[in-house]
Coordinates of C-alpha atoms and ligand atoms in Angstrom, one line a residue:
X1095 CA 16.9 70.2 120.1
X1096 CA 16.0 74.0 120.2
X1097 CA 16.8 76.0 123.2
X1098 CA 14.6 76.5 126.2
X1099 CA 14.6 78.7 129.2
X1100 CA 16.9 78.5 132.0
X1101 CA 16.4 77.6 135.5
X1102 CA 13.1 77.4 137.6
X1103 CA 9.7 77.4 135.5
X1104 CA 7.1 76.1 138.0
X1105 CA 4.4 79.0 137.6
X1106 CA 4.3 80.9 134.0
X1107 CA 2.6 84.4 134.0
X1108 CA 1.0 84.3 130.4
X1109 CA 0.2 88.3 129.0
X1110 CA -2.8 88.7 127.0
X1111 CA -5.5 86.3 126.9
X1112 CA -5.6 86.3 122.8
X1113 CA -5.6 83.2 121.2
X1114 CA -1.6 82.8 121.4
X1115 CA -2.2 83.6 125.2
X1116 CA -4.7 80.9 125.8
X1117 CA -2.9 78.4 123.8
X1118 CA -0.2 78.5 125.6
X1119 CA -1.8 78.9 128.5
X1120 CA -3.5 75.0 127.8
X1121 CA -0.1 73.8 126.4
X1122 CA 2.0 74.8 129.4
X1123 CA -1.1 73.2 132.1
X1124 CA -0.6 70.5 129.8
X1125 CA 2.4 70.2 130.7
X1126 CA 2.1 70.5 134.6
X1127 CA 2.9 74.4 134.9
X1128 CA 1.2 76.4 137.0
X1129 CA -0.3 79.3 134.9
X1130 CA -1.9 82.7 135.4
X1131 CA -3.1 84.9 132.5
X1132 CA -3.2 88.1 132.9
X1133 CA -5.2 90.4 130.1
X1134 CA -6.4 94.2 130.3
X1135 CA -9.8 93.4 128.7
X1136 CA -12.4 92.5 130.8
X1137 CA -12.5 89.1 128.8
X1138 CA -11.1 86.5 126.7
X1139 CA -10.4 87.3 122.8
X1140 CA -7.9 90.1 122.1
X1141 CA -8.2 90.6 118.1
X1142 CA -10.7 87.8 118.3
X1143 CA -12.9 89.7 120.0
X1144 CA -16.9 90.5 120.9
X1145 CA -19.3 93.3 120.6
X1146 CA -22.8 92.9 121.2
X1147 CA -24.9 96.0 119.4
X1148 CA -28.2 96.5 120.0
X1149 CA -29.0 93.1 120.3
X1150 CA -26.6 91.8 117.5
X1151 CA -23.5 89.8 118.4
X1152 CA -20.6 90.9 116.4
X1153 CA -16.7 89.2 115.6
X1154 CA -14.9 91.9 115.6
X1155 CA -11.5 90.1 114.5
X1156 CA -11.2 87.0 112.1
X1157 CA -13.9 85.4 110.3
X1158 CA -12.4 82.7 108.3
X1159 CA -11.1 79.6 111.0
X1160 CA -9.1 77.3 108.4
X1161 CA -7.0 74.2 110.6
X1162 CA -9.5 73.5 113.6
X1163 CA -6.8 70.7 114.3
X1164 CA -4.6 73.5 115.8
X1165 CA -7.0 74.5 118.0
X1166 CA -7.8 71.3 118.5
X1167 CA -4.0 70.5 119.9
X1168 CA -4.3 72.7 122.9
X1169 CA -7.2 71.6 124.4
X1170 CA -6.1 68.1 123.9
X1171 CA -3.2 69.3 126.1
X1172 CA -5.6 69.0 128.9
X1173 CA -7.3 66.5 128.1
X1174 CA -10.3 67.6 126.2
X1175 CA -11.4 68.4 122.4
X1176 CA -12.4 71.4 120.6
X1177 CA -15.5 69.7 119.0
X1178 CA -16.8 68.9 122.8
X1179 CA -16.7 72.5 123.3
X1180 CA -17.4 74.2 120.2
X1181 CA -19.8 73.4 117.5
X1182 CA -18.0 73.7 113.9
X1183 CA -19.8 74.3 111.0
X1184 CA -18.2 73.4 107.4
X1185 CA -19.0 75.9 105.3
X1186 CA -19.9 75.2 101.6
X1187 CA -18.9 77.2 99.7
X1188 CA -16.0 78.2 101.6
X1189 CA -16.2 81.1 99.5
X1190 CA -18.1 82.6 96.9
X1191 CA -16.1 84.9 94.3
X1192 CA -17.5 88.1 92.8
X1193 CA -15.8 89.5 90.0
X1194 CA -16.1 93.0 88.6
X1195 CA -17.5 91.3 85.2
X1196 CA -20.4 90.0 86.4
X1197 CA -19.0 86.5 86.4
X1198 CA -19.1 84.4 90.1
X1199 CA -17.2 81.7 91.2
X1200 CA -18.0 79.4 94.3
X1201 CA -14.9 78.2 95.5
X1202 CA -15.8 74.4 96.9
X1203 CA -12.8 72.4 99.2
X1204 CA -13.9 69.1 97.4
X1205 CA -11.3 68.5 94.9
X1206 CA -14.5 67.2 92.5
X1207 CA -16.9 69.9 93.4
X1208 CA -14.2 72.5 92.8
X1209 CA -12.6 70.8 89.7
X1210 CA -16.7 71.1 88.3
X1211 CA -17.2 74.7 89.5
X1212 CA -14.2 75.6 87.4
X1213 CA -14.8 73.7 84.4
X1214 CA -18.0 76.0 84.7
X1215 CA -16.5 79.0 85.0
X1216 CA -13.0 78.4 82.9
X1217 CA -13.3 75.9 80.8
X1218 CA -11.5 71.9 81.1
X1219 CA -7.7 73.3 80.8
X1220 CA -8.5 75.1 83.5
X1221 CA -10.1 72.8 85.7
X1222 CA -7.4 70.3 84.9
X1223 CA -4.6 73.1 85.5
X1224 CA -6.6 73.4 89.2
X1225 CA -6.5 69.4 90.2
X1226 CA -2.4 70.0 89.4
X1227 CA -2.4 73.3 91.7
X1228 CA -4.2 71.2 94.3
X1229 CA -1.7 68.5 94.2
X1230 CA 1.1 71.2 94.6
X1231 CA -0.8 73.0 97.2
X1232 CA -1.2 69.5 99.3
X1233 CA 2.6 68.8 98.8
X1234 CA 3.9 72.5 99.7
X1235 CA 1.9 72.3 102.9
X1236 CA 3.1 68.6 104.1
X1237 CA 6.7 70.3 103.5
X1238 CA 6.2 72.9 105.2
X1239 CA 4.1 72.4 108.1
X1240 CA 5.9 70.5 110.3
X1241 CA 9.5 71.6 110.0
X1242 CA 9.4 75.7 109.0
X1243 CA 5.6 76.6 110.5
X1244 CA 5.4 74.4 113.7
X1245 CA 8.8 74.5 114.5
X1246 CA 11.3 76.9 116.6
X1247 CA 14.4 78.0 115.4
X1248 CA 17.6 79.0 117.0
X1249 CA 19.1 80.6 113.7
X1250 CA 18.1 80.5 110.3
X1251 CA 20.8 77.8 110.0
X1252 CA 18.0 75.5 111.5
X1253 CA 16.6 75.8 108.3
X1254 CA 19.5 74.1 106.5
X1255 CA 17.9 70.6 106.1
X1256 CA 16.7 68.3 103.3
X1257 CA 13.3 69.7 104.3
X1258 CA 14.5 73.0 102.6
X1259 CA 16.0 71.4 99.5
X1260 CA 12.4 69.6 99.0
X1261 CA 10.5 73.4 99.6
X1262 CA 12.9 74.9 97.2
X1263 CA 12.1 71.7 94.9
X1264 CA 8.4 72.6 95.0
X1265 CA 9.2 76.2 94.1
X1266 CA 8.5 77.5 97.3
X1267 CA 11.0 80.1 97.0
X1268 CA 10.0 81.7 93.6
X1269 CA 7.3 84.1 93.4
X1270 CA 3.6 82.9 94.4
X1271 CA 1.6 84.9 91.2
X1272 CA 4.2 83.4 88.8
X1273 CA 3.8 79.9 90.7
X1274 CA 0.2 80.0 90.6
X1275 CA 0.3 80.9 87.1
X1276 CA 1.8 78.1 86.2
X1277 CA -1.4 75.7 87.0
X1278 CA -3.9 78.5 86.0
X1279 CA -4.1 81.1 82.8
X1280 CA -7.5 82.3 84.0
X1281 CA -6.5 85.9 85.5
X1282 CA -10.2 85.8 87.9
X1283 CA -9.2 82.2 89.0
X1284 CA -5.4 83.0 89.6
X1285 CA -6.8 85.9 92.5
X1286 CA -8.9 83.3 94.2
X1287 CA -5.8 81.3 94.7
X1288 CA -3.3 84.1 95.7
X1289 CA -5.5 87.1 97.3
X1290 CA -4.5 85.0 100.3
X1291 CA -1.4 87.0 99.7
X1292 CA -2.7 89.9 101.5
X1293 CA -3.5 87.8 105.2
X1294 CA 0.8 87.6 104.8
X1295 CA 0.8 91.3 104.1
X1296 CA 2.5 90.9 100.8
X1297 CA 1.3 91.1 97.1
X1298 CA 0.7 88.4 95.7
X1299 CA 3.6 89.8 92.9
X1300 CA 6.1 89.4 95.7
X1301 CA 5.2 86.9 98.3
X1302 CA 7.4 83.8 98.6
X1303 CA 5.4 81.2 97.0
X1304 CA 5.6 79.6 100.0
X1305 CA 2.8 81.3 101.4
X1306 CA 0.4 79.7 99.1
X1307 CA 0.1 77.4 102.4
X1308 CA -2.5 80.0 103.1
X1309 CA -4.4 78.9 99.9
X1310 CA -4.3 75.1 101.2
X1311 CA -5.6 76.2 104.3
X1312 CA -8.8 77.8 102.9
X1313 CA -9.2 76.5 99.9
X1314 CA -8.3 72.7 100.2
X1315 CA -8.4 72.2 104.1
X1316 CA -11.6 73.8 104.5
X1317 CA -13.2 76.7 106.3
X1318 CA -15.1 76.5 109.4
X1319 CA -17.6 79.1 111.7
X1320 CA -18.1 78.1 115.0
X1321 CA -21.6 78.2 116.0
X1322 CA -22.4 81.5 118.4
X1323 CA -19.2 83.0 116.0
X1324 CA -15.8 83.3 116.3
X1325 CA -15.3 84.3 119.5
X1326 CA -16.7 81.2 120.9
X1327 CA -12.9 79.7 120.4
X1328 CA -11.1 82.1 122.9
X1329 CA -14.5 81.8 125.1
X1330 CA -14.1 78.2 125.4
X1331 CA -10.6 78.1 125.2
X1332 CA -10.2 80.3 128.5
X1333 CA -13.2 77.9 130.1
X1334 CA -10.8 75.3 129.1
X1335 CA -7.8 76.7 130.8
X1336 CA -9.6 77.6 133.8
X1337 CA -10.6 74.2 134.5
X1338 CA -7.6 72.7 133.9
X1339 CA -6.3 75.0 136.9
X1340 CA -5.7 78.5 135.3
X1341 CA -6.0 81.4 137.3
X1342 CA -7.7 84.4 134.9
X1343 CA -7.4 87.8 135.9
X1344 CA -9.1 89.9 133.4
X1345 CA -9.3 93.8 133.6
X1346 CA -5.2 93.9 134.6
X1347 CA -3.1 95.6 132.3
X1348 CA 1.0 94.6 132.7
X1349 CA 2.6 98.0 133.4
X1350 CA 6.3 96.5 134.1
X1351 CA 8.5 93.7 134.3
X1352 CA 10.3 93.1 137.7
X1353 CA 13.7 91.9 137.2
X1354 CA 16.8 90.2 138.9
X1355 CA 19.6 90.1 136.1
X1356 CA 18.7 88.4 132.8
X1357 CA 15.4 87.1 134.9
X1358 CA 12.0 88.3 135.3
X1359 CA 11.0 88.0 138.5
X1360 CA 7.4 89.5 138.5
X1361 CA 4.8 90.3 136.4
X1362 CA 3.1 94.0 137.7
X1363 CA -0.1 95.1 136.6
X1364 CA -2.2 98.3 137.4
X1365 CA -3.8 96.3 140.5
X1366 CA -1.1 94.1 141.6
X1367 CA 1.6 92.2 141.4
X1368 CA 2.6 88.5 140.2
X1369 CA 6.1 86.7 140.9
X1370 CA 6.9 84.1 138.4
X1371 CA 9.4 81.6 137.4
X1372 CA 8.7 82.8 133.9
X1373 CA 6.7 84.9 131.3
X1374 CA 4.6 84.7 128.1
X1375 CA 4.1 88.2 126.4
X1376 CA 1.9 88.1 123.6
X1377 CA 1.0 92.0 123.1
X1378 CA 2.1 93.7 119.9
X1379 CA 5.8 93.4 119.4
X1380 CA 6.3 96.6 120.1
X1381 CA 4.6 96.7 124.0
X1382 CA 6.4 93.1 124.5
X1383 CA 9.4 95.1 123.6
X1384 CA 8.8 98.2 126.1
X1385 CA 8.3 95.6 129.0
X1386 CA 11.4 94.0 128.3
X1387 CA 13.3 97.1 128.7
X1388 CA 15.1 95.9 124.9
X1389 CA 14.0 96.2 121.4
X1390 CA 16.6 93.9 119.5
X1391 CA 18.3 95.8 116.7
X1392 CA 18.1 94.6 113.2
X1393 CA 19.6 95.5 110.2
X1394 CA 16.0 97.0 108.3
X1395 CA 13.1 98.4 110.0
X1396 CA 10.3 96.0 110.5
X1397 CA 7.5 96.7 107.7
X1398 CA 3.8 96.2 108.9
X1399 CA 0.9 94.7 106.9
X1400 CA -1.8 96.8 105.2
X1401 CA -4.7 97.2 107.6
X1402 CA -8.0 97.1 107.2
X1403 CA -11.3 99.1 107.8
X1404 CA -14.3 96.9 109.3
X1405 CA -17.7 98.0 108.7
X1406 CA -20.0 96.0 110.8
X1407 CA -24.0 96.2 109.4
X1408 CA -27.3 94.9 111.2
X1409 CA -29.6 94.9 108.7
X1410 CA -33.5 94.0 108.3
X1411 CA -32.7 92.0 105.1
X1412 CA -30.2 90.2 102.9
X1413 CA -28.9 89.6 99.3
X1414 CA -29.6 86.1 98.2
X1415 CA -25.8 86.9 96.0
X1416 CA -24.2 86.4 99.4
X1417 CA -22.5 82.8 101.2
X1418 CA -21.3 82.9 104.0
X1419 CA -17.9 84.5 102.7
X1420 CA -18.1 86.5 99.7
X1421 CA -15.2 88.2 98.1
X1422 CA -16.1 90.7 95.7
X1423 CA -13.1 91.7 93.7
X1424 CA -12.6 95.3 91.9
X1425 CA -11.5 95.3 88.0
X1426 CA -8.0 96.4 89.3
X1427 CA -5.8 94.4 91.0
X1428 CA -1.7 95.3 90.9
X1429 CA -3.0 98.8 91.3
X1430 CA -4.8 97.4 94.4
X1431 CA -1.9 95.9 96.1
X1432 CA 0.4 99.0 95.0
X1433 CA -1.8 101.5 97.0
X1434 CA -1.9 99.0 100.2
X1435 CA 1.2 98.6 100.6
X1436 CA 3.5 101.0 98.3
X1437 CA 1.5 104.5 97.6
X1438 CA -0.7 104.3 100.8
X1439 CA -3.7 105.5 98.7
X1440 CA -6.9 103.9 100.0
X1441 CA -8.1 101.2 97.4
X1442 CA -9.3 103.4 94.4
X1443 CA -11.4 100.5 93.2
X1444 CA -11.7 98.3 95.9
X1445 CA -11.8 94.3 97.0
X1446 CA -13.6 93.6 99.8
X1447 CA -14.2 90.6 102.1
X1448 CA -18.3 90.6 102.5
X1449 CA -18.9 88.3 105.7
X1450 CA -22.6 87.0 106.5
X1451 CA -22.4 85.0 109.8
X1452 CA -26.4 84.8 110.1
X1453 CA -26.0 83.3 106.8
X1454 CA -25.0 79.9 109.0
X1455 CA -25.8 81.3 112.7
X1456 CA -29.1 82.8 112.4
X1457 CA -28.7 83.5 116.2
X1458 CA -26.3 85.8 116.0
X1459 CA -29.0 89.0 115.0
X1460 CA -32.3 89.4 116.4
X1461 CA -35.2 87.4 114.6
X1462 CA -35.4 88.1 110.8
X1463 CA -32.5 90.1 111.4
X1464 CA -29.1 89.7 109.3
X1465 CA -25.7 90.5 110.1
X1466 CA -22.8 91.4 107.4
X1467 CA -19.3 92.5 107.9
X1468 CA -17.5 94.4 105.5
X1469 CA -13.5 94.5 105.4
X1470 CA -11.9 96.8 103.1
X1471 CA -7.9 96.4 103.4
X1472 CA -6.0 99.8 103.6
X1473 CA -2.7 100.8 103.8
X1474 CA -1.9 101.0 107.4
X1475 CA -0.4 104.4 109.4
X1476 CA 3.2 104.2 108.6
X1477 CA 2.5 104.8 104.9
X1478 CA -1.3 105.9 104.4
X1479 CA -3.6 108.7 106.6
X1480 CA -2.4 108.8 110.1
X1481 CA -4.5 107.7 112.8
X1482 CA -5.6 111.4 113.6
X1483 CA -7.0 111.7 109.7
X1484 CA -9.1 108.8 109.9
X1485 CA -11.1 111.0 112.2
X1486 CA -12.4 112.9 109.0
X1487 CA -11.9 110.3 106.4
X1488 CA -14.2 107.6 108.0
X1489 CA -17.8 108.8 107.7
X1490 CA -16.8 109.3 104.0
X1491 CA -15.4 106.2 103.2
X1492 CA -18.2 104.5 105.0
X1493 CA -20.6 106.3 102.8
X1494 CA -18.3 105.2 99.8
X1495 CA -18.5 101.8 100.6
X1496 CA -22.0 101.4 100.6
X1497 CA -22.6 103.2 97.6
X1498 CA -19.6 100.9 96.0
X1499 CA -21.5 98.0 97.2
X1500 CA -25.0 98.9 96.4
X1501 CA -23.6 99.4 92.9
X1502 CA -22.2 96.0 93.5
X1503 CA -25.7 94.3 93.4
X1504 CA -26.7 95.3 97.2
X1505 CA -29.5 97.7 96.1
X1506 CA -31.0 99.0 98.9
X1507 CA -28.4 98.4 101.8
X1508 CA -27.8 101.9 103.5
X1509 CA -31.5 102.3 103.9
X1510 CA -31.7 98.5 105.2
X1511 CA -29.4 99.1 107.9
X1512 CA -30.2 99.5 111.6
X1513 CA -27.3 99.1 113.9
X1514 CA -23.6 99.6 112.7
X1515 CA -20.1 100.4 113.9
X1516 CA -16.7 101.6 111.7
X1517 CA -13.7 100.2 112.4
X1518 CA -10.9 102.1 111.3
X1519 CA -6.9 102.2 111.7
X1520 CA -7.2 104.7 114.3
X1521 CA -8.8 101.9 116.5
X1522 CA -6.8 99.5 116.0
X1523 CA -4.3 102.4 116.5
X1524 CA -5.7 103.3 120.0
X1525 CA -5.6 99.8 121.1
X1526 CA -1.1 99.9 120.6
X1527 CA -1.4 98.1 117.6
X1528 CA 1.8 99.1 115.5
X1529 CA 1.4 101.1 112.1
X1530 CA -2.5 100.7 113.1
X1531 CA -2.7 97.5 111.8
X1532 CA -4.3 94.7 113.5
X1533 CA -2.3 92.2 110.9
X1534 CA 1.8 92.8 112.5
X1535 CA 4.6 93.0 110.5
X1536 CA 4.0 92.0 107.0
X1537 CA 5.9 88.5 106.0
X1538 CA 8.4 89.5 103.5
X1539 CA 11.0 87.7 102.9
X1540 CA 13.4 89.1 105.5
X1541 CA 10.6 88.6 107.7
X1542 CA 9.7 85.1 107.9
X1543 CA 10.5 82.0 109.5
X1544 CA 14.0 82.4 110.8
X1545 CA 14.1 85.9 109.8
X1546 CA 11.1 86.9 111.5
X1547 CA 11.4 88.2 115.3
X1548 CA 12.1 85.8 117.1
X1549 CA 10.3 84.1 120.1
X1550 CA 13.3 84.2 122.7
X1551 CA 14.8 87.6 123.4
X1552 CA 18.2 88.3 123.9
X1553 CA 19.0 89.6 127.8
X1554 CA 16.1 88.2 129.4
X1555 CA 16.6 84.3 130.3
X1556 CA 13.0 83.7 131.1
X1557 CA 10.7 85.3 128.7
X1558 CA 9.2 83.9 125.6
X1559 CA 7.0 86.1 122.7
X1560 CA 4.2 84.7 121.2
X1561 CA 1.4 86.5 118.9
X1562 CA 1.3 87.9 115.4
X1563 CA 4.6 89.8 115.8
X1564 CA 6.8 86.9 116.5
X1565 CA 6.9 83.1 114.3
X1566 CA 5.8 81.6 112.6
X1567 CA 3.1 84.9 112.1
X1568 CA -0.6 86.8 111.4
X1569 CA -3.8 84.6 111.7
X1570 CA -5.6 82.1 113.8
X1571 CA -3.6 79.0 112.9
X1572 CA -0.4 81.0 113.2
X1573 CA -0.9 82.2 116.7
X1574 CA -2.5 79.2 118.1
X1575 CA 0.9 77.5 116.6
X1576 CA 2.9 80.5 118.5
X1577 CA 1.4 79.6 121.9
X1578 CA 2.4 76.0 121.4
X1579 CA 6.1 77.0 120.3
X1580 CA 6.2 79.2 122.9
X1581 CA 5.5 76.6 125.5
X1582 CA 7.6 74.5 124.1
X1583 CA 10.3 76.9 124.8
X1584 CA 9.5 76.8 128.6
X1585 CA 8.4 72.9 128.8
X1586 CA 11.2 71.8 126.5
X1587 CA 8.5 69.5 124.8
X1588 CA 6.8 67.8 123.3
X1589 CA 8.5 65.6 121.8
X1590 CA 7.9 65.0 118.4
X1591 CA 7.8 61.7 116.3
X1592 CA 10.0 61.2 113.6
X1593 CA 8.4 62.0 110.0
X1594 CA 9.5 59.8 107.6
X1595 CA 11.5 60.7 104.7
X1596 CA 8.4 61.9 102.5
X1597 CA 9.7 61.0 98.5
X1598 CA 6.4 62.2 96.7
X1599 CA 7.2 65.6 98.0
X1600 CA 10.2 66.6 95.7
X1601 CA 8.6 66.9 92.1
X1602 CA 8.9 70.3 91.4
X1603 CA 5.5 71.8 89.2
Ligands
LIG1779 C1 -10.4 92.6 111.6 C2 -9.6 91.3 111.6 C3 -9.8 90.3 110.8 C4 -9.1 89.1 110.8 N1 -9.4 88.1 110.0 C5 -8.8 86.9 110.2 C6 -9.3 85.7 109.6 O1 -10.4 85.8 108.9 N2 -8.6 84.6 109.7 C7 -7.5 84.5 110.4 O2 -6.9 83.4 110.6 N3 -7.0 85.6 111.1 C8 -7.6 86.8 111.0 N4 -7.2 87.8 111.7 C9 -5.9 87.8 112.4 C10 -6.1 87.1 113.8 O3 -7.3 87.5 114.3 C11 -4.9 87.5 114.7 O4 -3.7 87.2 114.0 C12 -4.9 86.8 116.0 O5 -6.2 86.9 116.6 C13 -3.9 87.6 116.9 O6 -3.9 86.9 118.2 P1 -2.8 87.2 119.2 O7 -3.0 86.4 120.4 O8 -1.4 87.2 118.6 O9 -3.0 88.8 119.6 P2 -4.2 89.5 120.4 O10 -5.5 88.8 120.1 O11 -4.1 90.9 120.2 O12 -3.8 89.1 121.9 C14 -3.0 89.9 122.7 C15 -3.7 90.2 124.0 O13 -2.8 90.9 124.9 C16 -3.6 91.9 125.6 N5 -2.7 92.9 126.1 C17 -2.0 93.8 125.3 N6 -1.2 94.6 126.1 C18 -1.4 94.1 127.4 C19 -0.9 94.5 128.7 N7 0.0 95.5 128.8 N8 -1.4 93.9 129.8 C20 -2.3 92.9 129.7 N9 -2.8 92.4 128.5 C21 -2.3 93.1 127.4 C22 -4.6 92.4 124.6 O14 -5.7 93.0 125.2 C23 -4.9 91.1 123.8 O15 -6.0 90.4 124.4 C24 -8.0 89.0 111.7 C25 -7.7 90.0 112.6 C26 -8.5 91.2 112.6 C27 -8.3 92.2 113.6

């Protein structure tokens, strides 16, 4: 049994109406709390977010949604489905690859498909090399998921189970480029497995090999785009809450915490103020922090992941070259990873995430129209150009990227544009975001599970984190799982069934 707040928890004040926010917002109604969520936008989202420009509708935050059971889980909290709410497409493929020779790779999430699409591409040693990486992938995530991702911990002692004896088994502990290497000798093939790497904030050189859960998600699990794009999650996820009794007050930024010894007491934003029996803050780790009045010392400085640059494009046509996802990779690659996150140079040769949501949701531009967003990691502030040189540096790079991608195979695309927006670190800087990276503290090795900050916070009985910063981390299934963990802190449950001793987990690769 983990630990749970003290005393009194009738009516939760839940900060920020992100996707942690609203999850726990539909986990703790689920669980007969009272709940008010208060956010400083004037809607639902966060990082998830909306912008509508000149008639097209933009994401500005994630665009891959791997694990729709996650989301799933809250609003069954209340009694209701994601699928009744939100219309999710399966993309095929979930990605398509890109690489610097020429070559291109369609990464499928049919073990069959996939296994053909390699054979294509590699040759049979590889495509039997990948049906053995799937298997490990499969086994790595039913060791994980349960016990060290959906699952609070008091002190990393928690983690001293059989569980972690069977995730050391399965390598999870060695390094993830030499783990995937092991299944794969095909240099372009081992990137589409471990690129993933990055969402942790880690190369793939030094990530715990444990993260290659990210890899099941997209690449075995399956990626998904909500029709009317990704913000229709938090949309109907705050619809969700607020029938289920929420009150939403959007437009109210939390200034202070009131307090009466180790309790808040109320929650005060610019406009008013709301007592509670307890609190939610999901904010950066940083603002969480400042409200509490405490930043808990630890024995290294928390490191932030790489950011990114966002380059969002409404265009009057399309490359055929393009699914839905395409990831077109630069020659380089450890040079790549050594300028995001060691020299802070900006990606000298770059790999790019090329998203086409039309490509599925036609609705999403005006008629004939085509939408594309462009992310281009970089290092974030702490270690790259400050927030104030992004001022100069952005209409450069923009220009760079196009001309980077037009040499790419996009002939044509500056002239073809007719709405845009940048997206640089100094946005995401301007919003609090720590380092200027929308992507939190990076998940090395002192930095995850256990390691990572925690949700509870010594000093304050009645306040639990939940958002990038805090476990189990960065990305949509990640928070969704925070704002579940978090409410479990409050609600104490649920409780969860006994998994049975799993034996086909322990062969090792
Ligand atoms: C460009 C980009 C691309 C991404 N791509 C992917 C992807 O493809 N797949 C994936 O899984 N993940 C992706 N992610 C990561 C994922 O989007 C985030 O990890 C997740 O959305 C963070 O949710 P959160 O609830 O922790 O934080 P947030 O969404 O930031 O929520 C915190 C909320 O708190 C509010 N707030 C802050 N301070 C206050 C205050 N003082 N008072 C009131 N409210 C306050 C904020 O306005 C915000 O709404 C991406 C993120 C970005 C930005």
């Amino acid at each position: 049994m983990t630990r749970t707040v003290a005393g009194r928890t009738d009516h939760v004040v839940v900060v920020g109406a992100g996707l942690a926010g609203l999850s726990a917002a539909l986990h703790l109604l689920g669980a007969g709390r009272r709940v008010t969520v208060v956010e400083r936008e004037g809607g639902p989202g966060g990082r998830a977010g909306r912008r509508d420009l000149d008639g097209y509708r933009i994401d500005t935050g994630p665009t891959v949604l791997t694990m729709p059971d996650l989301a799933d889980e809250a609003f069954a909290a209340v009694g209701g489905s994601l699928r009744e709410r939100v219309e999710l497409v399966p993309l095929h493929p979930a990605y398509r690859a890109r690489f610097a020779d020429g070559s291109s790779l369609d990464v499928h999430t049919g073990a069959e498909a996939m296994a053909t699409e390699v054979e294509r591409f590699a040759g049979p040693r590889e495509a039997a090399g990948y049906l053995r990486l799937r298997d490990w992938l499969e086994r790595l995530h039913r060791a994980q998921m349960r016990r060290f991702i959906d699952a609070n911990f008091d002190s990393p002692l928690g983690l001293l189970t059989a569980d972690l004896a069977r995730l050391a088994a399965l390598g999870g502990f060695g390094r993830l480029d030499a783990r995937v290497g092991r299944f794969l000798r095909d240099e372009r093939l081992r990137r589409v497995f471990t690129f993933q790497a990055l969402y942790a904030g880690v190369p793939p050189a030094r990530a715990l090999a444990a993260y290659a859960v990210i890899a099941y998600m997209d690449t075995v699990a399956g990626v998904y785009f909500p029709r009317g794009g990704m913000h229709a999650l938090p949309r109907a996820m705050a619809d969700a809450a607020a029938e289920a009794g929420a009150e939403l007050r959007y437009g109210h930024e939390v200034t202070r915490l009131e307090r009466s010894g180790d309790r808040i007491t109320a929650v005060v934003t610019d406009r008013d103020r709301v007592p509670c029996d307890a609190v939610v803050l999901t904010p950066d780790l940083p603002v969480a922090y400042r409200l509490l009045g405490r930043t808990p010392r630890r024995p290294v400085r928390l490191r932030h992941s790489p950011s990114a640059v966002v380059l969002h494009l409404g265009t009057d046509r399309t490359w055929p070259q393009l699914a839905h996802h395409t990831l077109s990779f630069g020659a380089a690659w450890h040079t790549t990873f050594d300028e995001l996150t060691r020299t802070g140079r900006l990606m000298s040769d770059p790999s790019l995430l090329i998203t086409r949501p039309t490509a599925t949701d036609p609705g999403l531009a005006p008629p004939g129209r085509h939408l594309h967003y462009v992310l281009a990691p970089c290092p974030n502030t702490d270690i790259g150009p400050g927030a104030a040189a992004w001022t100069d540096l952005a209409p450069g790079y923009r220009d760079g990227l196009l001309r980077e991608l037009e040499r790419r195979g996009l002939a044509g695309l500056g002239s073809a544009i007719e709405a845009e927006c940048l997206v640089t670190p100094a946005a995401w800087y301007a919003q609090g975001l720590a380092a200027g990276t929308p992507f939190a503290t990076a998940h090395t090795f002192a930095q995850t599970g256990p390691f990572r900050p925690r949700n509870l916070v010594r000093g304050t009985e009645n306040a639990v984190l939940a958002g990038c910063g805090t476990t189990p981390g960065v990305g949509v299934p990640t928070v969704l799982l925070s704002g579940k963990l978090a409410a479990a802190r409050i609600t104490g449950g649920p409780r969860r069934p006994r998994v049975p001793h799993d034996t086909t987990q322990e062969a090792s690769a």
